[in-house]
Amino acid sequence: MIFFGILATFALVIRVYTRAFILRRMKIADYSLILGWLNFVAYLVTGWLAAESAPMIDQWNLRLRNFLDLLFRFYVGSACYGGAMLFIKVAILLNILEIFWLEQTLTRACHILMWANGIFYINFIFLQIFACRPINKSWDVFITDGAFFNTRLVTLVAGAINTVSDLIILILPQRRIWALQSPLRKKLAVSGLFSLGLFACISSIVRLYYSVIISYSPNQSYYGYISGIWTVPEMAFGIMVAGFPLLPKFISHLRENSQIARLKTSIRSSRLTPSGTGRRSIIIPSNPSSARAHLKRPRDPDEDLLITSPSHAIIERSSDGMC
């Protein structure tokens, strides 16, 4: 879980840094991804606490206190999972809209998926939180009165819908990517970034498999824990799909900064006298008034660097896009 947490955090940092400090324009997709990442981190914390209570132990080998703690972790984690998937998928779909906004069919499909996923995950979170009355009946087996909803069925149906949604989002931009009038290398790079969602789909399918087992197995602690483990790469790869499309801009920024640093060093070196004493050579123009203006204020060598490089100009012109 730590490995996937680091990868997801790295993708988020790249995206937020590029948007905030390079492009200097944050968008709704960026804030949505941040909210998704916060829910993801909260889910990791509940998973870590669940591992302390019952790390893949059969239910009949658990002490009652540990079993109650595990049920509470499952309860909190399911709500965090729903929130994470909601905001991550919204961020991914907004990214697709920003890149392929001229494609009307793709735009309509993205809007439909955003609304459908929003309605689905809001209902999923609501059902997970308020499945029982009183609420603590969800994890306290000693409460015998009240009402409850079959959360196993909710988890199974939600897993199936979630898997289908992941597959649709994975396939959605591929046709348009390969229709771009771009070099094959660039098409492969863009397609590869979005194809990271394939690993999220695989994780979702495996999770669905264990959700089917949970629907009829009495060993909830064991299979529930395994199912929860597979949600971690699903969320992590979703964050990477949303964050890594800005990786080329981030790398270009690093390269430009290193080139500017070398250029600045060479300019300062060229201004030194041949004797190596460190004194600057002063050229006095033939026109006296011009000479006085020249000597009035020492010239800052950094002023010669106020030139926008071609790659930086491209970044500024395309600040509204992703690639």
mmCIF file of C-alpha atoms in Angstrom:
data_model
loop_
_atom_site.group_PDB
_atom_site.id
_atom_site.type_symbol
_atom_site.label_atom_id
_atom_site.label_comp_id
_atom_site.label_asym_id
_atom_site.label_seq_id
_atom_site.Cartn_x
_atom_site.Cartn_y
_atom_site.Cartn_z
ATOM 1 C CA MET A 1 0.000 0.000 0.000
ATOM 2 C CA ILE A 2 2.876 2.369 0.738
ATOM 3 C CA PHE A 3 4.299 1.854 -2.767
ATOM 4 C CA PHE A 4 1.028 2.797 -4.469
ATOM 5 C CA GLY A 5 0.571 5.688 -2.070
ATOM 6 C CA ILE A 6 3.975 7.101 -3.072
ATOM 7 C CA LEU A 7 3.221 6.733 -6.801
ATOM 8 C CA ALA A 8 -0.155 8.440 -6.450
ATOM 9 C CA THR A 9 1.320 11.268 -4.381
ATOM 10 C CA PHE A 10 4.105 11.754 -6.941
ATOM 11 C CA ALA A 11 1.543 12.052 -9.751
ATOM 12 C CA LEU A 12 -0.494 14.560 -7.739
ATOM 13 C CA VAL A 13 2.551 16.692 -6.884
ATOM 14 C CA ILE A 14 3.603 16.834 -10.542
ATOM 15 C CA ARG A 15 0.147 17.930 -11.638
ATOM 16 C CA VAL A 16 -0.400 20.536 -8.915
ATOM 17 C CA TYR A 17 3.121 21.970 -9.236
ATOM 18 C CA THR A 18 2.833 22.225 -13.028
ATOM 19 C CA ARG A 19 -0.584 23.859 -12.854
ATOM 20 C CA ALA A 20 0.182 26.229 -9.984
ATOM 21 C CA PHE A 21 3.787 27.294 -10.679
ATOM 22 C CA ILE A 22 4.456 26.620 -14.384
ATOM 23 C CA LEU A 23 1.123 27.187 -16.122
ATOM 24 C CA ARG A 24 -0.087 29.353 -13.200
ATOM 25 C CA ARG A 25 -3.683 28.312 -13.623
ATOM 26 C CA MET A 26 -5.496 25.799 -11.430
ATOM 27 C CA LYS A 27 -8.661 24.219 -12.782
ATOM 28 C CA ILE A 28 -11.616 22.257 -11.444
ATOM 29 C CA ALA A 29 -9.946 18.984 -12.420
ATOM 30 C CA ASP A 30 -6.964 19.848 -10.204
ATOM 31 C CA TYR A 31 -9.108 20.504 -7.140
ATOM 32 C CA SER A 32 -11.136 17.371 -7.854
ATOM 33 C CA LEU A 33 -7.953 15.301 -7.980
ATOM 34 C CA ILE A 34 -6.758 16.806 -4.695
ATOM 35 C CA LEU A 35 -10.045 15.804 -3.029
ATOM 36 C CA GLY A 36 -9.738 12.331 -4.517
ATOM 37 C CA TRP A 37 -6.190 12.028 -3.194
ATOM 38 C CA LEU A 38 -7.282 13.118 0.302
ATOM 39 C CA ASN A 39 -9.943 10.399 0.332
ATOM 40 C CA PHE A 40 -7.338 7.947 -0.950
ATOM 41 C CA VAL A 41 -4.972 8.824 1.902
ATOM 42 C CA ALA A 42 -7.817 8.464 4.418
ATOM 43 C CA TYR A 43 -8.539 5.031 2.924
ATOM 44 C CA LEU A 44 -4.875 4.045 3.307
ATOM 45 C CA VAL A 45 -4.982 5.050 6.966
ATOM 46 C CA THR A 46 -8.088 2.930 7.606
ATOM 47 C CA GLY A 47 -6.445 0.047 5.737
ATOM 48 C CA TRP A 48 -3.340 0.335 7.878
ATOM 49 C CA LEU A 49 -5.462 0.320 11.044
ATOM 50 C CA ALA A 50 -7.432 -2.670 9.727
ATOM 51 C CA ALA A 51 -4.158 -4.514 9.132
ATOM 52 C CA GLU A 52 -3.275 -3.962 12.779
ATOM 53 C CA SER A 53 -6.635 -5.363 13.909
ATOM 54 C CA ALA A 54 -6.869 -8.396 11.625
ATOM 55 C CA PRO A 55 -4.314 -8.827 8.824
ATOM 56 C CA MET A 56 -5.928 -11.507 6.596
ATOM 57 C CA ILE A 57 -7.139 -13.637 9.501
ATOM 58 C CA ASP A 58 -10.112 -15.977 9.238
ATOM 59 C CA GLN A 59 -13.164 -14.666 11.013
ATOM 60 C CA TRP A 60 -13.443 -17.629 13.384
ATOM 61 C CA ASN A 61 -9.860 -17.049 14.581
ATOM 62 C CA LEU A 62 -10.463 -13.420 15.521
ATOM 63 C CA ARG A 63 -11.075 -12.089 18.982
ATOM 64 C CA LEU A 64 -14.380 -10.251 19.253
ATOM 65 C CA ARG A 65 -12.740 -6.917 20.015
ATOM 66 C CA ASN A 66 -10.554 -7.143 16.904
ATOM 67 C CA PHE A 67 -13.527 -8.192 14.802
ATOM 68 C CA LEU A 68 -15.531 -5.137 15.904
ATOM 69 C CA ASP A 69 -12.556 -2.878 15.162
ATOM 70 C CA LEU A 70 -12.223 -4.456 11.722
ATOM 71 C CA LEU A 71 -15.905 -3.896 10.924
ATOM 72 C CA PHE A 72 -15.565 -0.234 11.879
ATOM 73 C CA ARG A 73 -12.504 0.138 9.610
ATOM 74 C CA PHE A 74 -14.474 -1.440 6.770
ATOM 75 C CA TYR A 75 -17.321 0.987 7.412
ATOM 76 C CA VAL A 76 -15.104 4.088 7.289
ATOM 77 C CA GLY A 77 -13.012 2.774 4.399
ATOM 78 C CA SER A 78 -16.017 2.095 2.169
ATOM 79 C CA ALA A 79 -17.113 5.741 2.425
ATOM 80 C CA CYS A 80 -13.567 6.974 1.711
ATOM 81 C CA TYR A 81 -13.363 4.653 -1.296
ATOM 82 C CA GLY A 82 -16.575 6.049 -2.761
ATOM 83 C CA GLY A 83 -15.376 9.629 -2.308
ATOM 84 C CA ALA A 84 -11.975 8.876 -3.828
ATOM 85 C CA MET A 85 -13.396 7.182 -6.924
ATOM 86 C CA LEU A 86 -15.933 9.971 -7.443
ATOM 87 C CA PHE A 87 -13.370 12.789 -7.497
ATOM 88 C CA ILE A 88 -10.689 10.807 -9.356
ATOM 89 C CA LYS A 89 -13.034 9.887 -12.200
ATOM 90 C CA VAL A 90 -14.337 13.441 -12.450
ATOM 91 C CA ALA A 91 -10.724 14.662 -12.751
ATOM 92 C CA ILE A 92 -9.941 12.106 -15.484
ATOM 93 C CA LEU A 93 -13.047 12.966 -17.493
ATOM 94 C CA LEU A 94 -12.346 16.702 -17.191
ATOM 95 C CA ASN A 95 -8.833 16.025 -18.503
ATOM 96 C CA ILE A 96 -10.275 14.244 -21.530
ATOM 97 C CA LEU A 97 -12.622 17.177 -22.113
ATOM 98 C CA GLU A 98 -9.735 19.661 -21.986
ATOM 99 C CA ILE A 99 -7.683 17.705 -24.508
ATOM 100 C CA PHE A 100 -10.417 16.667 -26.960
ATOM 101 C CA TRP A 101 -12.920 19.490 -26.495
ATOM 102 C CA LEU A 102 -13.479 19.783 -30.266
ATOM 103 C CA GLU A 103 -14.796 16.215 -30.497
ATOM 104 C CA GLN A 104 -18.545 16.623 -29.894
ATOM 105 C CA THR A 105 -19.344 12.921 -29.506
ATOM 106 C CA LEU A 106 -16.541 12.466 -26.993
ATOM 107 C CA THR A 107 -17.589 15.619 -25.141
ATOM 108 C CA ARG A 108 -21.168 14.408 -24.760
ATOM 109 C CA ALA A 109 -19.966 10.993 -23.593
ATOM 110 C CA CYS A 110 -17.725 12.596 -20.951
ATOM 111 C CA HIS A 111 -20.564 14.766 -19.629
ATOM 112 C CA ILE A 112 -22.903 11.771 -19.441
ATOM 113 C CA LEU A 113 -20.275 9.704 -17.613
ATOM 114 C CA MET A 114 -19.551 12.511 -15.148
ATOM 115 C CA TRP A 115 -23.205 12.879 -14.218
ATOM 116 C CA ALA A 116 -23.745 9.112 -14.092
ATOM 117 C CA ASN A 117 -20.687 8.544 -11.900
ATOM 118 C CA GLY A 118 -21.610 11.468 -9.677
ATOM 119 C CA ILE A 119 -25.120 10.141 -9.048
ATOM 120 C CA PHE A 120 -23.868 6.587 -8.593
ATOM 121 C CA TYR A 121 -21.080 7.327 -6.094
ATOM 122 C CA ILE A 122 -23.136 9.797 -4.067
ATOM 123 C CA ASN A 123 -25.809 7.131 -3.651
ATOM 124 C CA PHE A 124 -23.152 4.519 -2.892
ATOM 125 C CA ILE A 125 -21.635 6.667 -0.132
ATOM 126 C CA PHE A 126 -25.077 7.435 1.285
ATOM 127 C CA LEU A 127 -26.048 3.746 1.382
ATOM 128 C CA GLN A 128 -22.747 2.744 2.967
ATOM 129 C CA ILE A 129 -23.053 5.358 5.715
ATOM 130 C CA PHE A 130 -26.779 5.021 6.458
ATOM 131 C CA ALA A 131 -27.273 1.323 5.731
ATOM 132 C CA CYS A 132 -28.219 0.679 9.359
ATOM 133 C CA ARG A 133 -30.358 2.459 11.920
ATOM 134 C CA PRO A 134 -28.822 3.231 14.343
ATOM 135 C CA ILE A 135 -25.643 3.846 12.354
ATOM 136 C CA ASN A 136 -23.352 2.013 14.784
ATOM 137 C CA LYS A 137 -25.299 -1.171 14.081
ATOM 138 C CA SER A 138 -23.064 -1.432 10.982
ATOM 139 C CA TRP A 139 -20.110 -2.493 13.129
ATOM 140 C CA ASP A 140 -21.563 -3.314 16.555
ATOM 141 C CA VAL A 141 -22.867 -6.883 16.502
ATOM 142 C CA PHE A 142 -24.366 -6.460 19.977
ATOM 143 C CA ILE A 143 -27.105 -4.148 18.662
ATOM 144 C CA THR A 144 -29.987 -6.453 17.777
ATOM 145 C CA ASP A 145 -32.815 -3.972 17.251
ATOM 146 C CA GLY A 146 -33.164 -1.378 14.501
ATOM 147 C CA ALA A 147 -33.111 -1.789 10.727
ATOM 148 C CA PHE A 148 -30.387 -2.544 8.227
ATOM 149 C CA PHE A 149 -29.847 -2.734 4.488
ATOM 150 C CA ASN A 150 -28.033 -5.567 2.726
ATOM 151 C CA THR A 151 -24.619 -3.942 2.232
ATOM 152 C CA ARG A 152 -23.214 -7.104 0.665
ATOM 153 C CA LEU A 153 -25.608 -6.690 -2.243
ATOM 154 C CA VAL A 154 -24.740 -2.983 -2.487
ATOM 155 C CA THR A 155 -21.025 -3.808 -2.595
ATOM 156 C CA LEU A 156 -21.529 -6.439 -5.290
ATOM 157 C CA VAL A 157 -23.668 -4.240 -7.553
ATOM 158 C CA ALA A 158 -21.390 -1.247 -6.979
ATOM 159 C CA GLY A 159 -18.355 -3.345 -7.891
ATOM 160 C CA ALA A 160 -19.943 -4.411 -11.180
ATOM 161 C CA ILE A 161 -20.963 -0.853 -12.115
ATOM 162 C CA ASN A 162 -17.566 0.467 -11.087
ATOM 163 C CA THR A 163 -15.745 -2.064 -13.292
ATOM 164 C CA VAL A 164 -17.877 -1.193 -16.330
ATOM 165 C CA SER A 165 -17.269 2.514 -15.692
ATOM 166 C CA ASP A 166 -13.502 1.969 -15.483
ATOM 167 C CA LEU A 167 -13.465 0.094 -18.795
ATOM 168 C CA ILE A 168 -15.504 2.783 -20.571
ATOM 169 C CA ILE A 169 -13.214 5.567 -19.337
ATOM 170 C CA LEU A 170 -10.188 3.517 -20.435
ATOM 171 C CA ILE A 171 -11.496 2.983 -23.982
ATOM 172 C CA LEU A 172 -13.118 6.408 -24.422
ATOM 173 C CA PRO A 173 -10.100 8.531 -25.488
ATOM 174 C CA GLN A 174 -8.146 5.850 -27.367
ATOM 175 C CA ARG A 175 -9.879 6.194 -30.750
ATOM 176 C CA ARG A 176 -9.449 9.961 -30.718
ATOM 177 C CA ILE A 177 -5.796 9.699 -29.668
ATOM 178 C CA TRP A 178 -4.924 7.506 -32.647
ATOM 179 C CA ALA A 179 -6.799 9.875 -34.975
ATOM 180 C CA LEU A 180 -4.519 12.784 -34.028
ATOM 181 C CA GLN A 181 -2.293 14.237 -36.750
ATOM 182 C CA SER A 182 0.804 13.694 -34.641
ATOM 183 C CA PRO A 183 3.964 11.590 -34.862
ATOM 184 C CA LEU A 184 3.610 7.951 -33.866
ATOM 185 C CA ARG A 185 5.921 8.487 -30.912
ATOM 186 C CA LYS A 186 3.654 11.152 -29.439
ATOM 187 C CA LYS A 187 0.552 9.020 -30.005
ATOM 188 C CA LEU A 188 2.180 6.111 -28.184
ATOM 189 C CA ALA A 189 3.167 8.379 -25.294
ATOM 190 C CA VAL A 190 -0.313 9.887 -24.849
ATOM 191 C CA SER A 191 -2.017 6.521 -25.294
ATOM 192 C CA GLY A 192 0.376 4.956 -22.801
ATOM 193 C CA LEU A 193 -0.398 7.574 -20.162
ATOM 194 C CA PHE A 194 -4.124 6.941 -20.423
ATOM 195 C CA SER A 195 -3.535 3.178 -20.677
ATOM 196 C CA LEU A 196 -2.326 3.205 -17.080
ATOM 197 C CA GLY A 197 -6.048 2.918 -16.425
ATOM 198 C CA LEU A 198 -5.787 -0.684 -17.646
ATOM 199 C CA PHE A 199 -4.152 -1.605 -14.332
ATOM 200 C CA ALA A 200 -6.996 0.125 -12.502
ATOM 201 C CA CYS A 201 -9.464 -1.962 -14.527
ATOM 202 C CA ILE A 202 -7.604 -5.184 -13.675
ATOM 203 C CA SER A 203 -7.675 -4.275 -9.980
ATOM 204 C CA SER A 204 -11.379 -3.479 -10.243
ATOM 205 C CA ILE A 205 -12.116 -6.854 -11.864
ATOM 206 C CA VAL A 206 -10.188 -8.732 -9.163
ATOM 207 C CA ARG A 207 -12.020 -6.749 -6.496
ATOM 208 C CA LEU A 208 -15.336 -7.646 -8.141
ATOM 209 C CA TYR A 209 -14.349 -11.320 -7.983
ATOM 210 C CA TYR A 210 -13.813 -11.106 -4.233
ATOM 211 C CA SER A 211 -17.031 -9.118 -3.844
ATOM 212 C CA VAL A 212 -18.873 -12.100 -5.322
ATOM 213 C CA ILE A 213 -17.203 -14.374 -2.759
ATOM 214 C CA ILE A 214 -18.088 -11.981 0.073
ATOM 215 C CA SER A 215 -21.760 -12.041 -0.961
ATOM 216 C CA TYR A 216 -22.108 -15.668 0.175
ATOM 217 C CA SER A 217 -19.045 -16.448 2.322
ATOM 218 C CA PRO A 218 -19.237 -16.306 6.132
ATOM 219 C CA ASN A 219 -15.524 -15.433 6.270
ATOM 220 C CA GLN A 220 -16.016 -11.676 5.997
ATOM 221 C CA SER A 221 -12.788 -10.628 7.693
ATOM 222 C CA TYR A 222 -10.506 -12.585 5.344
ATOM 223 C CA TYR A 223 -12.133 -11.903 1.975
ATOM 224 C CA GLY A 224 -13.141 -8.370 2.926
ATOM 225 C CA TYR A 225 -9.521 -7.533 3.695
ATOM 226 C CA ILE A 226 -8.296 -8.984 0.368
ATOM 227 C CA SER A 227 -10.995 -7.095 -1.510
ATOM 228 C CA GLY A 228 -9.909 -3.901 0.225
ATOM 229 C CA ILE A 229 -6.281 -4.441 -0.781
ATOM 230 C CA TRP A 230 -7.227 -4.503 -4.479
ATOM 231 C CA THR A 231 -8.964 -1.143 -4.227
ATOM 232 C CA VAL A 232 -5.620 0.528 -3.447
ATOM 233 C CA PRO A 233 -4.003 0.036 -6.900
ATOM 234 C CA GLU A 234 -7.345 0.876 -8.517
ATOM 235 C CA MET A 235 -7.393 4.311 -6.880
ATOM 236 C CA ALA A 236 -3.637 4.851 -7.240
ATOM 237 C CA PHE A 237 -3.590 4.179 -10.987
ATOM 238 C CA GLY A 238 -6.622 6.424 -11.370
ATOM 239 C CA ILE A 239 -4.696 9.281 -9.755
ATOM 240 C CA MET A 240 -1.729 8.544 -12.029
ATOM 241 C CA VAL A 241 -3.943 8.663 -15.127
ATOM 242 C CA ALA A 242 -5.166 12.101 -14.033
ATOM 243 C CA GLY A 243 -1.750 13.427 -12.984
ATOM 244 C CA PHE A 244 0.847 12.097 -15.421
ATOM 245 C CA PRO A 245 -0.448 13.788 -18.630
ATOM 246 C CA LEU A 246 1.299 16.925 -17.308
ATOM 247 C CA LEU A 247 4.590 15.067 -16.840
ATOM 248 C CA PRO A 248 6.038 16.216 -20.233
ATOM 249 C CA LYS A 249 5.481 19.882 -19.299
ATOM 250 C CA PHE A 250 7.079 19.280 -15.906
ATOM 251 C CA ILE A 251 10.159 17.666 -17.490
ATOM 252 C CA SER A 252 10.427 20.471 -20.073
ATOM 253 C CA HIS A 253 10.345 23.001 -17.256
ATOM 254 C CA LEU A 254 13.209 21.254 -15.464
ATOM 255 C CA ARG A 255 15.264 21.113 -18.655
ATOM 256 C CA GLU A 256 14.675 24.793 -19.404
ATOM 257 C CA ASN A 257 15.705 25.809 -15.922
ATOM 258 C CA SER A 258 18.952 23.869 -16.173
ATOM 259 C CA GLN A 259 19.707 25.408 -19.585
ATOM 260 C CA ILE A 260 19.021 28.901 -18.262
ATOM 261 C CA ALA A 261 21.364 28.278 -15.353
ATOM 262 C CA ARG A 262 24.170 27.241 -17.712
ATOM 263 C CA LEU A 263 23.471 30.234 -19.977
ATOM 264 C CA LYS A 264 23.618 32.620 -17.032
ATOM 265 C CA THR A 265 26.964 31.176 -15.960
ATOM 266 C CA SER A 266 28.433 31.513 -19.451
ATOM 267 C CA ILE A 267 27.226 35.132 -19.784
ATOM 268 C CA ARG A 268 28.780 36.120 -16.487
ATOM 269 C CA SER A 269 32.023 34.375 -17.411
ATOM 270 C CA SER A 270 32.182 36.184 -20.754
ATOM 271 C CA ARG A 271 31.901 39.569 -18.986
ATOM 272 C CA LEU A 272 35.043 38.973 -16.959
ATOM 273 C CA THR A 273 38.272 40.591 -18.155
ATOM 274 C CA PRO A 274 40.864 38.347 -19.821
ATOM 275 C CA SER A 275 43.231 38.930 -16.904
ATOM 276 C CA GLY A 276 40.824 37.023 -14.666
ATOM 277 C CA THR A 277 40.727 39.763 -12.046
ATOM 278 C CA GLY A 278 36.958 39.664 -11.982
ATOM 279 C CA ARG A 279 36.522 43.297 -13.089
ATOM 280 C CA ARG A 280 33.946 44.046 -15.756
ATOM 281 C CA SER A 281 35.073 45.785 -18.934
ATOM 282 C CA ILE A 282 33.165 49.018 -19.643
ATOM 283 C CA ILE A 283 32.653 50.206 -23.211
ATOM 284 C CA ILE A 284 32.085 53.983 -23.406
ATOM 285 C CA PRO A 285 30.075 55.099 -26.436
ATOM 286 C CA SER A 286 31.356 57.915 -28.652
ATOM 287 C CA ASN A 287 28.304 60.091 -27.890
ATOM 288 C CA PRO A 288 28.891 61.846 -24.494
ATOM 289 C CA SER A 289 25.196 61.982 -23.596
ATOM 290 C CA SER A 290 24.909 58.331 -24.407
ATOM 291 C CA ALA A 291 27.958 57.667 -22.292
ATOM 292 C CA ARG A 292 26.438 59.467 -19.315
ATOM 293 C CA ALA A 293 23.222 57.441 -19.726
ATOM 294 C CA HIS A 294 25.289 54.306 -19.916
ATOM 295 C CA LEU A 295 27.228 55.090 -16.750
ATOM 296 C CA LYS A 296 24.223 56.397 -14.853
ATOM 297 C CA ARG A 297 23.049 52.942 -13.775
ATOM 298 C CA PRO A 298 25.106 49.723 -13.825
ATOM 299 C CA ARG A 299 23.570 47.185 -16.168
ATOM 300 C CA ASP A 300 22.287 44.055 -14.524
ATOM 301 C CA PRO A 301 23.560 41.024 -16.455
ATOM 302 C CA ASP A 302 20.311 39.241 -15.697
ATOM 303 C CA GLU A 303 18.492 41.679 -17.962
ATOM 304 C CA ASP A 304 20.003 39.880 -20.949
ATOM 305 C CA LEU A 305 18.112 36.774 -19.897
ATOM 306 C CA LEU A 306 14.632 38.291 -20.206
ATOM 307 C CA ILE A 307 14.014 36.363 -23.392
ATOM 308 C CA THR A 308 11.218 33.849 -23.670
ATOM 309 C CA SER A 309 12.491 30.623 -25.137
ATOM 310 C CA PRO A 310 10.408 28.960 -27.870
ATOM 311 C CA SER A 311 9.458 26.040 -25.659
ATOM 312 C CA HIS A 312 8.374 28.394 -22.871
ATOM 313 C CA ALA A 313 6.256 30.364 -25.328
ATOM 314 C CA ILE A 314 4.560 27.170 -26.399
ATOM 315 C CA ILE A 315 3.763 26.376 -22.777
ATOM 316 C CA GLU A 316 2.243 29.827 -22.278
ATOM 317 C CA ARG A 317 0.123 29.614 -25.438
ATOM 318 C CA SER A 318 -1.159 26.155 -24.532
ATOM 319 C CA SER A 319 -1.752 26.818 -20.850
ATOM 320 C CA ASP A 320 -5.381 25.845 -21.242
ATOM 321 C CA GLY A 321 -4.538 22.397 -22.611
ATOM 322 C CA MET A 322 -3.036 19.256 -21.204
ATOM 323 C CA CYS A 323 -0.461 18.249 -23.826
#
